Amino acid sequence: MQCLAAVARYNGRAKSYFRDSVTGKTVDEPIGYSDQMQYFECKDPNKCIWDRLPIALQEVAIDIERLPNWINDVRQIVDAHPRTCFPLNGIYFRFGKASDSYLGMSAGRDTAFVGIEYTLRKEGKKEPKNYFVNLEIEQMSLRKYDARPHWGKNSVAIFEDMPSRFPMWPEFLQAKAELDPFDTFTNPFWERVSGETPLEDYLKPGCNVRGECYCQEDAHCQSGTTCQSGLYFTDARICRK
């Protein structure tokens, strides 16, 4: 049922990406800038069912040359987890040229920006359905494909080994020291992603549910699940029944 609903929502919403934003006419196999490719039929409140769904998004950036292998690996993960569905957009891609910024997601390499949408659960349940599949994909992206997390669209756990992901990290630290010598703009988030606050400080009961860690032991998981290896990417640690 979940997969049928996901297909129906996807097919309904996908049409918005195949319309010209000016003329409203359908375009076959469109290619272009995202802000010019979407024709919003859902401006009226309650017109489209997905507008009422609580949605979260995780996003990473990988070297565009490695995207085909990444897609093949994701297919293997999904195949290893029967009855796994992604709502709405599912997994979708944007593309960008290499940037000369210090900490940009496309710094130094042509990039595929990979986004995964998932619906949040209601009735007081904190973890999304099949969230462990997302976490296996996420950890594979980080550890096998040197992915760079989006600075705003992710939970705390994903920001691991951040200095190693950016060749110009030392240059950024030098600029930071010059422009903010008294650490006026330093905050707990920066202390986490820079490694000043170690990941071990977040390894507390229930931390996986809160998005603060990838589980290392059962106590980190939600009730009724245990900390296990990923079914395909076995270096991942996920909470499953």
PDB file of C-alpha atoms in Angstrom, residues 32-158:
ATOM      1  CA  GLY A  32      16.926  23.507 -17.599  1.00  0.00           C
ATOM      2  CA  TYR A  33      17.151  25.585 -14.450  1.00  0.00           C
ATOM      3  CA  SER A  34      14.955  24.260 -11.651  1.00  0.00           C
ATOM      4  CA  ASP A  35      13.223  27.593 -11.021  1.00  0.00           C
ATOM      5  CA  GLN A  36      12.089  27.637 -14.665  1.00  0.00           C
ATOM      6  CA  MET A  37      11.005  24.000 -14.855  1.00  0.00           C
ATOM      7  CA  GLN A  38       8.243  23.856 -12.262  1.00  0.00           C
ATOM      8  CA  TYR A  39       4.674  24.847 -12.949  1.00  0.00           C
ATOM      9  CA  PHE A  40       2.914  25.032  -9.618  1.00  0.00           C
ATOM     10  CA  GLU A  41      -0.602  23.685  -9.879  1.00  0.00           C
ATOM     11  CA  CYS A  42      -0.729  23.410  -6.098  1.00  0.00           C
ATOM     12  CA  LYS A  43      -0.800  27.097  -5.189  1.00  0.00           C
ATOM     13  CA  ASP A  44      -4.349  26.760  -3.906  1.00  0.00           C
ATOM     14  CA  PRO A  45      -4.420  25.367  -0.348  1.00  0.00           C
ATOM     15  CA  ASN A  46      -5.416  21.721  -0.041  1.00  0.00           C
ATOM     16  CA  LYS A  47      -5.523  21.175  -3.817  1.00  0.00           C
ATOM     17  CA  CYS A  48      -2.719  18.604  -3.872  1.00  0.00           C
ATOM     18  CA  ILE A  49      -2.518  15.832  -1.308  1.00  0.00           C
ATOM     19  CA  TRP A  50       1.248  16.018  -0.813  1.00  0.00           C
ATOM     20  CA  ASP A  51       1.012  19.583   0.484  1.00  0.00           C
ATOM     21  CA  ARG A  52      -0.478  18.189   3.672  1.00  0.00           C
ATOM     22  CA  LEU A  53       2.332  15.708   4.291  1.00  0.00           C
ATOM     23  CA  PRO A  54       5.126  16.541   6.752  1.00  0.00           C
ATOM     24  CA  ILE A  55       8.314  16.229   4.711  1.00  0.00           C
ATOM     25  CA  ALA A  56      12.001  16.216   5.561  1.00  0.00           C
ATOM     26  CA  LEU A  57      14.935  16.271   3.166  1.00  0.00           C
ATOM     27  CA  GLN A  58      18.497  15.056   3.301  1.00  0.00           C
ATOM     28  CA  GLU A  59      20.999  16.076   0.651  1.00  0.00           C
ATOM     29  CA  VAL A  60      24.600  15.301  -0.188  1.00  0.00           C
ATOM     30  CA  ALA A  61      26.930  16.252  -3.030  1.00  0.00           C
ATOM     31  CA  ILE A  62      29.164  13.771  -4.839  1.00  0.00           C
ATOM     32  CA  ASP A  63      31.658  13.976  -7.670  1.00  0.00           C
ATOM     33  CA  ILE A  64      29.566  13.832 -10.842  1.00  0.00           C
ATOM     34  CA  GLU A  65      31.927  11.279 -12.407  1.00  0.00           C
ATOM     35  CA  ARG A  66      31.030   8.823  -9.645  1.00  0.00           C
ATOM     36  CA  LEU A  67      27.273   9.245  -9.978  1.00  0.00           C
ATOM     37  CA  PRO A  68      26.637   6.137 -12.160  1.00  0.00           C
ATOM     38  CA  ASN A  69      28.335   3.871  -9.611  1.00  0.00           C
ATOM     39  CA  TRP A  70      26.458   5.580  -6.779  1.00  0.00           C
ATOM     40  CA  ILE A  71      23.136   4.924  -8.522  1.00  0.00           C
ATOM     41  CA  ASN A  72      24.016   1.256  -8.975  1.00  0.00           C
ATOM     42  CA  ASP A  73      24.878   0.939  -5.292  1.00  0.00           C
ATOM     43  CA  VAL A  74      21.641   2.625  -4.218  1.00  0.00           C
ATOM     44  CA  ARG A  75      19.692   0.157  -6.347  1.00  0.00           C
ATOM     45  CA  GLN A  76      21.456  -2.655  -4.519  1.00  0.00           C
ATOM     46  CA  ILE A  77      20.503  -1.155  -1.151  1.00  0.00           C
ATOM     47  CA  VAL A  78      16.862  -0.769  -2.151  1.00  0.00           C
ATOM     48  CA  ASP A  79      16.789  -4.339  -3.488  1.00  0.00           C
ATOM     49  CA  ALA A  80      18.182  -5.567  -0.174  1.00  0.00           C
ATOM     50  CA  HIS A  81      15.305  -3.934   1.721  1.00  0.00           C
ATOM     51  CA  PRO A  82      11.983  -5.289   0.337  1.00  0.00           C
ATOM     52  CA  ARG A  83       8.973  -2.968   0.198  1.00  0.00           C
ATOM     53  CA  THR A  84      11.062   0.171   0.386  1.00  0.00           C
ATOM     54  CA  CYS A  85       9.504   3.236  -1.237  1.00  0.00           C
ATOM     55  CA  PHE A  86      10.455   6.879  -1.425  1.00  0.00           C
ATOM     56  CA  PRO A  87       7.632   9.425  -1.426  1.00  0.00           C
ATOM     57  CA  LEU A  88       7.065  12.367  -3.754  1.00  0.00           C
ATOM     58  CA  ASN A  89      10.264  13.137  -5.639  1.00  0.00           C
ATOM     59  CA  GLY A  90      11.970   9.990  -4.402  1.00  0.00           C
ATOM     60  CA  ILE A  91      15.677  10.437  -5.093  1.00  0.00           C
ATOM     61  CA  TYR A  92      16.374  13.367  -7.366  1.00  0.00           C
ATOM     62  CA  PHE A  93      19.408  15.143  -8.750  1.00  0.00           C
ATOM     63  CA  ARG A  94      20.634  18.620  -9.486  1.00  0.00           C
ATOM     64  CA  PHE A  95      23.942  19.389 -11.139  1.00  0.00           C
ATOM     65  CA  GLY A  96      26.486  22.154 -10.740  1.00  0.00           C
ATOM     66  CA  LYS A  97      29.909  23.172 -12.001  1.00  0.00           C
ATOM     67  CA  ALA A  98      32.959  23.203  -9.780  1.00  0.00           C
ATOM     68  CA  SER A  99      33.235  26.157  -7.419  1.00  0.00           C
ATOM     69  CA  ASP A 100      36.313  27.925  -6.080  1.00  0.00           C
ATOM     70  CA  SER A 101      34.656  28.464  -2.701  1.00  0.00           C
ATOM     71  CA  TYR A 102      36.310  27.076   0.404  1.00  0.00           C
ATOM     72  CA  LEU A 103      33.401  25.076   1.807  1.00  0.00           C
ATOM     73  CA  GLY A 104      30.894  24.990  -1.038  1.00  0.00           C
ATOM     74  CA  MET A 105      29.306  21.638  -1.777  1.00  0.00           C
ATOM     75  CA  SER A 106      30.782  21.778  -5.289  1.00  0.00           C
ATOM     76  CA  ALA A 107      34.184  23.095  -4.200  1.00  0.00           C
ATOM     77  CA  GLY A 108      36.797  21.949  -6.679  1.00  0.00           C
ATOM     78  CA  ARG A 109      34.688  19.410  -8.563  1.00  0.00           C
ATOM     79  CA  ASP A 110      31.723  19.188 -10.927  1.00  0.00           C
ATOM     80  CA  THR A 111      28.978  17.943  -8.690  1.00  0.00           C
ATOM     81  CA  ALA A 112      25.757  15.969  -8.507  1.00  0.00           C
ATOM     82  CA  PHE A 113      23.523  17.181  -5.685  1.00  0.00           C
ATOM     83  CA  VAL A 114      21.525  14.187  -4.475  1.00  0.00           C
ATOM     84  CA  GLY A 115      18.339  14.800  -2.500  1.00  0.00           C
ATOM     85  CA  ILE A 116      16.129  12.248  -0.766  1.00  0.00           C
ATOM     86  CA  GLU A 117      12.719  13.287   0.520  1.00  0.00           C
ATOM     87  CA  TYR A 118      10.919  11.276   3.155  1.00  0.00           C
ATOM     88  CA  THR A 119       7.667  11.713   5.022  1.00  0.00           C
ATOM     89  CA  LEU A 120       7.689  12.189   8.762  1.00  0.00           C
ATOM     90  CA  ARG A 121       5.412  10.001  10.824  1.00  0.00           C
ATOM     91  CA  LYS A 122       2.515  11.216  12.914  1.00  0.00           C
ATOM     92  CA  GLU A 123       0.920   9.822  16.076  1.00  0.00           C
ATOM     93  CA  GLY A 124       3.963  10.749  18.134  1.00  0.00           C
ATOM     94  CA  LYS A 125       6.364   8.421  16.319  1.00  0.00           C
ATOM     95  CA  LYS A 126       9.703  10.109  15.817  1.00  0.00           C
ATOM     96  CA  GLU A 127      11.387   7.918  13.236  1.00  0.00           C
ATOM     97  CA  PRO A 128      10.133   7.961   9.609  1.00  0.00           C
ATOM     98  CA  LYS A 129       9.053   4.672   8.069  1.00  0.00           C
ATOM     99  CA  ASN A 130      11.992   2.759   6.576  1.00  0.00           C
ATOM    100  CA  TYR A 131      14.349   5.498   7.738  1.00  0.00           C
ATOM    101  CA  PHE A 132      17.091   2.905   8.182  1.00  0.00           C
ATOM    102  CA  VAL A 133      17.245   2.569   4.384  1.00  0.00           C
ATOM    103  CA  ASN A 134      17.941   6.286   4.079  1.00  0.00           C
ATOM    104  CA  LEU A 135      20.656   5.981   6.706  1.00  0.00           C
ATOM    105  CA  GLU A 136      22.338   3.116   4.860  1.00  0.00           C
ATOM    106  CA  ILE A 137      22.371   5.210   1.677  1.00  0.00           C
ATOM    107  CA  GLU A 138      23.606   8.211   3.625  1.00  0.00           C
ATOM    108  CA  GLN A 139      26.508   6.378   5.254  1.00  0.00           C
ATOM    109  CA  MET A 140      27.476   4.719   1.975  1.00  0.00           C
ATOM    110  CA  SER A 141      27.541   8.147   0.331  1.00  0.00           C
ATOM    111  CA  LEU A 142      29.800   9.529   3.037  1.00  0.00           C
ATOM    112  CA  ARG A 143      32.232   6.664   3.390  1.00  0.00           C
ATOM    113  CA  LYS A 144      32.428   5.203  -0.103  1.00  0.00           C
ATOM    114  CA  TYR A 145      31.804   8.274  -2.262  1.00  0.00           C
ATOM    115  CA  ASP A 146      33.307  11.056  -0.152  1.00  0.00           C
ATOM    116  CA  ALA A 147      29.982  12.884  -0.164  1.00  0.00           C
ATOM    117  CA  ARG A 148      29.657  16.387   1.226  1.00  0.00           C
ATOM    118  CA  PRO A 149      26.568  16.991   3.346  1.00  0.00           C
ATOM    119  CA  HIS A 150      24.342  19.960   2.653  1.00  0.00           C
ATOM    120  CA  TRP A 151      25.030  22.459   5.426  1.00  0.00           C
ATOM    121  CA  GLY A 152      21.352  22.930   6.254  1.00  0.00           C
ATOM    122  CA  LYS A 153      19.319  19.961   5.004  1.00  0.00           C
ATOM    123  CA  ASN A 154      20.679  17.270   7.292  1.00  0.00           C
ATOM    124  CA  SER A 155      20.815  16.088  10.875  1.00  0.00           C
ATOM    125  CA  VAL A 156      23.847  16.290  13.151  1.00  0.00           C
ATOM    126  CA  ALA A 157      25.051  12.724  12.556  1.00  0.00           C
ATOM    127  CA  ILE A 158      25.989  13.205   8.914  1.00  0.00           C
TER     128      ILE A 158
END
